[in-house]
Short mmCIF file of C-alpha atoms in Angstrom, two decimals:
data_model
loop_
_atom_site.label_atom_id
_atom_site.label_comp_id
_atom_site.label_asym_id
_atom_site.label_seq_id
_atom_site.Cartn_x
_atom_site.Cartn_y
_atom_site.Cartn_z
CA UNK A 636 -41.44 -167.50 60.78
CA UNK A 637 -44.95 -168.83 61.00
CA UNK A 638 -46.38 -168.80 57.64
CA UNK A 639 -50.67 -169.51 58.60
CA UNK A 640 -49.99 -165.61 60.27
CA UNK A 641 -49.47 -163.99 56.65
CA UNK A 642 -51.69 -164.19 53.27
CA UNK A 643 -50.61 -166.33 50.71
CA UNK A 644 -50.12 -163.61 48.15
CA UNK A 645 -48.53 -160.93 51.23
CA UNK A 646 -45.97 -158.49 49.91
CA UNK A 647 -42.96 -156.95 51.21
CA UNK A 648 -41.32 -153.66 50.57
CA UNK A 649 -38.08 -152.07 51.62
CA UNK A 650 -35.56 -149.64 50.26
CA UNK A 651 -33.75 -151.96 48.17
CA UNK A 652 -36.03 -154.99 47.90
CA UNK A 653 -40.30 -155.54 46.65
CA UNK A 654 -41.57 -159.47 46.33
CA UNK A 655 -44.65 -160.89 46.72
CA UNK A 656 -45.76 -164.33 47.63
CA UNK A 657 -45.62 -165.91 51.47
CA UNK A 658 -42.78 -168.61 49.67
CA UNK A 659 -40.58 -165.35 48.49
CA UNK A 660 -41.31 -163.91 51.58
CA UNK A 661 -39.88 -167.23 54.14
CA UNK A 662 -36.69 -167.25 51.67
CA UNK A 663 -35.97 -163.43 51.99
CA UNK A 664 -35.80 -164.11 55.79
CA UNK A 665 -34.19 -167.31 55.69
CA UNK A 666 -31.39 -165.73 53.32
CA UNK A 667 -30.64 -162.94 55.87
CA UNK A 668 -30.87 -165.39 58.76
CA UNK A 669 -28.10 -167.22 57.03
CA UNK A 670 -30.52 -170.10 57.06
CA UNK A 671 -29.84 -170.91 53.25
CA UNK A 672 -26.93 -171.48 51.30
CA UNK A 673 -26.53 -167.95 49.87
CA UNK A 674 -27.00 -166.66 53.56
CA UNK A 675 -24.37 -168.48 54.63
CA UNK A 676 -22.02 -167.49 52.27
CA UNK A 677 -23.24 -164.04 52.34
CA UNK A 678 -23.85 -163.28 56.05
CA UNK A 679 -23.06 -163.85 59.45
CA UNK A 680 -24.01 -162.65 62.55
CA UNK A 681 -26.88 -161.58 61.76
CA UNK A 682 -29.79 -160.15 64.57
CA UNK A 683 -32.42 -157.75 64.80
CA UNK A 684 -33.74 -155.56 68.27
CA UNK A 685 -37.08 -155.01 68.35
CA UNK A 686 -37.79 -151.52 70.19
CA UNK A 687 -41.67 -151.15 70.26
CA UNK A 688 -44.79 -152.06 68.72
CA UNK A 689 -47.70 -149.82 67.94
CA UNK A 690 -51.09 -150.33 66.43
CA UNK A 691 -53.36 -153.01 65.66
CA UNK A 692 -56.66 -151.90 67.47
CA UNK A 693 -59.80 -153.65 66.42
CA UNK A 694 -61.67 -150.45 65.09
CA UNK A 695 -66.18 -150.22 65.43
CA UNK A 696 -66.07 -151.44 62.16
CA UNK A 697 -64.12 -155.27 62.93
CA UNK A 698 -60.97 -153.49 60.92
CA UNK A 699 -57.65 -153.77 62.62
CA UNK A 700 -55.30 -150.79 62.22
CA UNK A 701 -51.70 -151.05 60.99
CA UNK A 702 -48.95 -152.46 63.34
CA UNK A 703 -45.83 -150.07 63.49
CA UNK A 704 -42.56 -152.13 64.71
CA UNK A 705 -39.40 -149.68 65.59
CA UNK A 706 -35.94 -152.06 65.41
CA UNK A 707 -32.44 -152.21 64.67
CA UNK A 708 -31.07 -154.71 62.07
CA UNK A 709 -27.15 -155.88 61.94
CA UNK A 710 -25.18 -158.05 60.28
CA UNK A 711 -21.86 -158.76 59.05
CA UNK A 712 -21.25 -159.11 55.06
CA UNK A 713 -18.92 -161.89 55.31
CA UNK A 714 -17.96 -162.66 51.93
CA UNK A 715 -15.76 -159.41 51.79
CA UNK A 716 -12.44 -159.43 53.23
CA UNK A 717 -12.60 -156.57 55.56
CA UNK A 718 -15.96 -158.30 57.01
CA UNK A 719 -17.73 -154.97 57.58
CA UNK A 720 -21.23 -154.47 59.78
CA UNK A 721 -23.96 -153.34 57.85
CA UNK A 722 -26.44 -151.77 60.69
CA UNK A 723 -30.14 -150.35 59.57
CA UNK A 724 -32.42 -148.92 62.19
CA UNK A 725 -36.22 -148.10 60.57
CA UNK A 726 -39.87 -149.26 61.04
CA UNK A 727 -41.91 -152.31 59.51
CA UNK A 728 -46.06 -151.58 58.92
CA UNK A 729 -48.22 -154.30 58.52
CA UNK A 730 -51.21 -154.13 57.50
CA UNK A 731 -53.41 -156.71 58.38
CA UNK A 732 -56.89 -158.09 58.10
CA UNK A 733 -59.06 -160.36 61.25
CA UNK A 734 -59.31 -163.92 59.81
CA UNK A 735 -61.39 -166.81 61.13
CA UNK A 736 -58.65 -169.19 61.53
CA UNK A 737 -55.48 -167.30 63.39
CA UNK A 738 -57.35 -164.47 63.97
CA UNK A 739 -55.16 -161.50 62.26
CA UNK A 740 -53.29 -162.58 58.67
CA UNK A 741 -50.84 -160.50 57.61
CA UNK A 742 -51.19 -158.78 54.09
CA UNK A 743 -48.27 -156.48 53.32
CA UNK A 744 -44.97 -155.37 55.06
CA UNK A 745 -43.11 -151.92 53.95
CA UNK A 746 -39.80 -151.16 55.54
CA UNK A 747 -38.36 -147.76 56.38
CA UNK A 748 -34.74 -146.95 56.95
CA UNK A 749 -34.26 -143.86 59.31
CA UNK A 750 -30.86 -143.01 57.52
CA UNK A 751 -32.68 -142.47 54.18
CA UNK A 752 -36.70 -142.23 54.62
CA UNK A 753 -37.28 -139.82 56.44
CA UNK A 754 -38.60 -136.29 55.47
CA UNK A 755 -39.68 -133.69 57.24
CA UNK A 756 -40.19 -135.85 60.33
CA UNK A 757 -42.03 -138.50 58.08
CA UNK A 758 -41.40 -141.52 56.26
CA UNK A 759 -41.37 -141.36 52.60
CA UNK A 760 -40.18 -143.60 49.74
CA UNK A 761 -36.98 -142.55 47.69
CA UNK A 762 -35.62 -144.70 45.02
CA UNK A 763 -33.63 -147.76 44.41
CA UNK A 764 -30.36 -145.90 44.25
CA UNK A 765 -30.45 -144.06 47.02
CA UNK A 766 -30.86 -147.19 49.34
CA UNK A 767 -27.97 -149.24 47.23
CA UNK A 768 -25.80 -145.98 47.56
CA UNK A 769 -26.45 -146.21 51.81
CA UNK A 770 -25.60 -149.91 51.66
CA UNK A 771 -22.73 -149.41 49.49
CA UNK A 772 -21.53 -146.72 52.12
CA UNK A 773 -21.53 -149.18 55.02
CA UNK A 774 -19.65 -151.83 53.08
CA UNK A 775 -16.99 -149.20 52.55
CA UNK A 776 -13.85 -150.61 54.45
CA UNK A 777 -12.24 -146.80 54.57
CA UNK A 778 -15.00 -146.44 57.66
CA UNK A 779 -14.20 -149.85 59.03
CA UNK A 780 -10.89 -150.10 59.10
CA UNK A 781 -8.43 -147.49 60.70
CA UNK A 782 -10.61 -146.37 64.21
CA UNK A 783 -8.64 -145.14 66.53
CA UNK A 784 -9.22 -147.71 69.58
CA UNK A 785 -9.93 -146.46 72.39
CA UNK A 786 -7.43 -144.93 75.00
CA UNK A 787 -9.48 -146.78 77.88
CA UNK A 788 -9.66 -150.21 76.18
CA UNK A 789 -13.40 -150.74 77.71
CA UNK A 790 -16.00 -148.71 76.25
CA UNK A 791 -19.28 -147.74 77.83
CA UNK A 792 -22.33 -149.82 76.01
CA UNK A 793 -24.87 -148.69 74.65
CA UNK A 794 -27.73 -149.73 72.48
CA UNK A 795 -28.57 -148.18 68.94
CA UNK A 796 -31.78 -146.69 68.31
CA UNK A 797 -31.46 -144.92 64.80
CA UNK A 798 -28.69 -145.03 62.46
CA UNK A 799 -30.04 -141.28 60.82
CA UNK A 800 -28.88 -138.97 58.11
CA UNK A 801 -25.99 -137.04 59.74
CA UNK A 802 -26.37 -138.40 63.43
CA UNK A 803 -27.13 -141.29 65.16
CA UNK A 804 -29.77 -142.22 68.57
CA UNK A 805 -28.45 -144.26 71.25
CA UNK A 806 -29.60 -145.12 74.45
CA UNK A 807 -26.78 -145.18 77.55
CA UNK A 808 -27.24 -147.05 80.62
CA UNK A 809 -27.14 -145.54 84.37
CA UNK A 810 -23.26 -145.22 85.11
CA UNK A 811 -20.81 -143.57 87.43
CA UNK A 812 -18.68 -141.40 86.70
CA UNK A 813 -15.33 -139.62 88.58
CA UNK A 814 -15.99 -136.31 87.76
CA UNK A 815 -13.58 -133.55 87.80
CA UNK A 816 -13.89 -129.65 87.06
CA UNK A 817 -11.35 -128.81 84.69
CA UNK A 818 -9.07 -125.95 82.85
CA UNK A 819 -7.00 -128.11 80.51
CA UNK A 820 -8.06 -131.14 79.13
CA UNK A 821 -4.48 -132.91 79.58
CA UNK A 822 -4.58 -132.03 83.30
CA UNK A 823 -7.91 -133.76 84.00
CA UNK A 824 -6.87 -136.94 82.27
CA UNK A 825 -3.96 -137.13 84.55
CA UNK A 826 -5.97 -136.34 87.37
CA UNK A 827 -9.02 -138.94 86.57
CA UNK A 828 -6.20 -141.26 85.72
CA UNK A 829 -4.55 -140.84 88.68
CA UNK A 830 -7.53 -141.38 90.83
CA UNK A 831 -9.15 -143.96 88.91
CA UNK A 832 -5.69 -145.97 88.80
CA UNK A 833 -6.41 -150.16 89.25
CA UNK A 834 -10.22 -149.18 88.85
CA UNK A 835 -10.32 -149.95 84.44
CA UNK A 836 -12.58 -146.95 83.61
CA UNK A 837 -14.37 -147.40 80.60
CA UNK A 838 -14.11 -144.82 77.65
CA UNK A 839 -15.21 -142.29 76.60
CA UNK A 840 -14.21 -139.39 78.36
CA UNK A 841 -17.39 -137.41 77.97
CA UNK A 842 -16.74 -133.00 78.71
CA UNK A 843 -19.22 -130.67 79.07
CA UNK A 844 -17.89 -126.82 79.10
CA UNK A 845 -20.73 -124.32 79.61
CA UNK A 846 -21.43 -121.86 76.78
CA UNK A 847 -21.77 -118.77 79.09
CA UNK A 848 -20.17 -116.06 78.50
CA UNK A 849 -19.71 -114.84 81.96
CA UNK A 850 -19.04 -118.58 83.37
CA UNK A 851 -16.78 -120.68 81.62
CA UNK A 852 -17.15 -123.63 83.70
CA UNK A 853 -15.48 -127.49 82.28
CA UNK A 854 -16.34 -130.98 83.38
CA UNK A 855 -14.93 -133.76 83.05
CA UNK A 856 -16.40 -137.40 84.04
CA UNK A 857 -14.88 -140.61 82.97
CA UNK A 858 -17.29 -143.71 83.49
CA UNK A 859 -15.98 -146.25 85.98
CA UNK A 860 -19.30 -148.77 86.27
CA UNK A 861 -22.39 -149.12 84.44
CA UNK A 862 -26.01 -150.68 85.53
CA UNK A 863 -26.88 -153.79 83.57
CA UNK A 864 -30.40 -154.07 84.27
CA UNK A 865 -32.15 -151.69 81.94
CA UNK A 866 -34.40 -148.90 84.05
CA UNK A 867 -31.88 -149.50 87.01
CA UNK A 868 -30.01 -146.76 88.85
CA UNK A 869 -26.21 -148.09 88.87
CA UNK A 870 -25.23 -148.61 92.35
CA UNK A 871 -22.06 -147.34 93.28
CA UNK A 872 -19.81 -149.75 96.07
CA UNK A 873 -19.10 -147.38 99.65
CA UNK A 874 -15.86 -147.82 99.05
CA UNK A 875 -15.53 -145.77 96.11
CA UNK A 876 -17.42 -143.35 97.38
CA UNK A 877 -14.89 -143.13 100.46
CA UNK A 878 -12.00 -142.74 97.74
CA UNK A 879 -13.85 -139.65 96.15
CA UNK A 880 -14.27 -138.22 99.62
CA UNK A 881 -10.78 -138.62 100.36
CA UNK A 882 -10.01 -136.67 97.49
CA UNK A 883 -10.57 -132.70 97.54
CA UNK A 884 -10.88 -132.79 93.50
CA UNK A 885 -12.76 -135.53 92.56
CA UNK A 886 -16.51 -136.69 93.15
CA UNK A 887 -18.71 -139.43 92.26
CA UNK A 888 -21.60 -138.61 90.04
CA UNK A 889 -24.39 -141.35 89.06
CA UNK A 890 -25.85 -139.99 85.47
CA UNK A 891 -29.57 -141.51 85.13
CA UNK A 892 -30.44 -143.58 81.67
CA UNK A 893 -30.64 -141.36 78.99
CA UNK A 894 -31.15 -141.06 75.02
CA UNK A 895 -29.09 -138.82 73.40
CA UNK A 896 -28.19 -137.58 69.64
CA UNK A 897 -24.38 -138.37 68.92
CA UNK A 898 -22.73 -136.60 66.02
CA UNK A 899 -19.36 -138.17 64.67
CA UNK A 900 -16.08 -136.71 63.90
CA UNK A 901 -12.77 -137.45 63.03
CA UNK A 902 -11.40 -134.05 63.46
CA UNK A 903 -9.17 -132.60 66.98
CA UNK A 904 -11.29 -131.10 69.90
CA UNK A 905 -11.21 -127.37 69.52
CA UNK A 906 -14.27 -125.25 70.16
CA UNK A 907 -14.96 -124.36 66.80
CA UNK A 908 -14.82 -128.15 65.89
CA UNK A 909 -17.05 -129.22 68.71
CA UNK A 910 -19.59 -126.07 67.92
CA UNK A 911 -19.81 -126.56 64.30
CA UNK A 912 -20.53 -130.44 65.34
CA UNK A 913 -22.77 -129.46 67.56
CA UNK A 914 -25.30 -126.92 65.53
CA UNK A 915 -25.13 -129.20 62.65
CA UNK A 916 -26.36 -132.51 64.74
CA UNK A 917 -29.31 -130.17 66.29
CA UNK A 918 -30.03 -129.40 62.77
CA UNK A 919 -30.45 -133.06 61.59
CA UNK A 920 -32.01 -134.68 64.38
CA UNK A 921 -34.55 -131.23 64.33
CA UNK A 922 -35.13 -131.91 60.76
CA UNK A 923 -36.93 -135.32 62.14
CA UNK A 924 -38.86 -134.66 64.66
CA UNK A 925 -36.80 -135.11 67.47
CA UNK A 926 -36.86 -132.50 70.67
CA UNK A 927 -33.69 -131.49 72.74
CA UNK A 928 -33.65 -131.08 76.33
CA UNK A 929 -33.82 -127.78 77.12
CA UNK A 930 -31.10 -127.14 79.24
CA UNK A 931 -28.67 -128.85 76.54
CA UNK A 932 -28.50 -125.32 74.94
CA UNK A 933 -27.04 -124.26 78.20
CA UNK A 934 -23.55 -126.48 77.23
CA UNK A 935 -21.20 -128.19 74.88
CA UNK A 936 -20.82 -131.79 75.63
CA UNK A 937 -18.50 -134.23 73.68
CA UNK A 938 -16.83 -137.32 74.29
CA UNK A 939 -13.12 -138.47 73.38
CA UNK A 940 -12.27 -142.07 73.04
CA UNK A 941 -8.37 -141.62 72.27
CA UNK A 942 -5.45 -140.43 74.07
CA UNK A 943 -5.36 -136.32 74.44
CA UNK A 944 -2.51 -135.98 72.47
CA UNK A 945 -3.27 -138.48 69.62
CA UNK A 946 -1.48 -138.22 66.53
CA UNK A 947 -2.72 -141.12 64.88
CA UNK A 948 -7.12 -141.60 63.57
CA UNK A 949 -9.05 -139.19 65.98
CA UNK A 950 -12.13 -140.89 67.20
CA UNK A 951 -14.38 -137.89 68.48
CA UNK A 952 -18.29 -137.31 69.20
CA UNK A 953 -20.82 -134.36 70.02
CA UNK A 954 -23.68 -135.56 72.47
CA UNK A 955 -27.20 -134.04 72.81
CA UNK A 956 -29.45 -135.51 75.21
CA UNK A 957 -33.15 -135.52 73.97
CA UNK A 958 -35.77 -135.19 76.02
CA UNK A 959 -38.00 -137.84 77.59
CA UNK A 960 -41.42 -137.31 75.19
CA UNK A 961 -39.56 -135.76 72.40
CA UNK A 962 -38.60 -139.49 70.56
CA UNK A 963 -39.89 -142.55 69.71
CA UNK A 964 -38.31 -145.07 71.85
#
């Protein structure tokens, strides 16, 4: 932190915490950076991704507007025995003034969490206890402990852009996929396993079943490679795609970068499950601002991470891809 960029009496606001004072400030983000001795003993781990930065044009007047920074915040509340994550996605404004010396000073900072501030597609304060009781929920260890692992073992990164009431944002990179049409789910996983045998496909397995009434068509894909480079088209090897052409059931299928709403379940994967899922995540992410791709009304499509028959934790998901100008990122 460089101190000569903010006021000497700046303040900060967020959900759970107000201060004042460029000294209160640096020791708020040294604490959370673990950079003083209750840090250390409080957190590890701890990082922040900074999505985008808006603002700060130098109005007629010699004003600067506000800066708006979008990011995701993590760290892990060691002191506890389970060790849980703690993960807030939100947006900082500053508002700042043009000084002679560094040229912009910062004045204030107020932080928004997407899982709490939000109204109506804006961000509003709430109160104290409402922030504790959404901090209080991620420290819970009956949601860290106990998650079904994943059948596949590898699972298919991606990178969190809002942790929201009811649903979350993530973005996916480019990846292929085998890709199967299906009639029961059990037969596809032994078909994609059979085909994708030696290859270590990465979870989940992500369906999409068509919610025409006159053509009840089910895919399956399971991801086999992913592109690292963000804004890259994956590149799939010849040789797999020889393997898929040798096969009269399976194809290879490159799915572009995309964002998409994910609601979470713990529940089995029946229709009703997957539909009630599924109208209730439109619902939320609706509720704040965010726009659907159209066609996604055209299908169902979820994503299993454990084995079909699974008796133990279910680890389930409804996807929603959103489309390219309706979000923030």
């Amino acid at each position: 932190m460089k101190t000569e960029f903010y006021a000497s009496d700046v303040t900060f606001v967020d959900p759970l915490t107000s201060l004042s004072g460029v000294s209160s400030y640096q020791a708020n983000v040294d604490m959370l950076a673990g950079r003083t001795l209750l840090g250390k003993i409080l957190f590890r781990d701890a990082n922040i991704v900074l999505h985008s930065v808006s603002g700060g044009e130098v109005q007629e007047d010699g004003t600067i507007s506000d800066i708006t920074t979008r990011w995701t915040l993590r760290f892990t509340f060691q002191i506890l025995p389970w060790a849980p994550t703690a993960v807030f996605t939100g947006i900082s404004q500053y508002h700042v003034k043009p000084d002679n010396e560094t040229r912009v000073k910062i004045y204030s900072q107020k932080d928004y969490w997407d899982s709490i501030n939000i109204m109506k597609g804006r961000y509003e304060p709430v109160s104290k206890s409402i922030a504790f009781s959404d901090f209080l929920d991620q420290l819970n260890p009956n949601k860290n402990l106990g998650v079904a692992p994943s059948a596949m073992g590898r699972e298919l990164p991606y990178q969190l852009l809002r942790r929201g009431n009811g649903y979350e944002v993530r973005r996916y990179p480019s990846f292929a996929a085998a890709v199967i049409e299906y009639d029961r789910r059990d037969e596809g996983y032994e078909l994609l396993g059979s085909f994708s045998r030696e290859m270590n496909p990465l979870s989940p397995a992500i369906m999409e079943v068509s919610t025409s009434s006159t053509e009840r068509k089910k895919y399956m894909r399971w991801p086999l490679m992913y592109e690292q480079t963000p804004g890259n088209e994956v590149v799939v090897p010849a040789n797999l795609l020889e393997k898929a052409m040798q096969s009269s059931s399976v194809d290879i299928q490159t799915v572009p970068e995309r964002v998409v709403a994910v609601g979470v379940f713990d529940d089995a994967l029946t229709e009703p499950a997957v539909r009630a899922i599924n109208a209730s995540l439109r619902a939320a992410f609706e509720r704040d601002g965010l726009v659907a791709q159209e066609e996604s009304s055209n299908f169902l499509m979820f994503a299993q991470y454990d084995a079909v028959y699974s008796m133990g934790k279910r680890r389930a998901e409804v996807w929603i891809t959103l489309t390219d100008n309706g979000h923030p990122w």
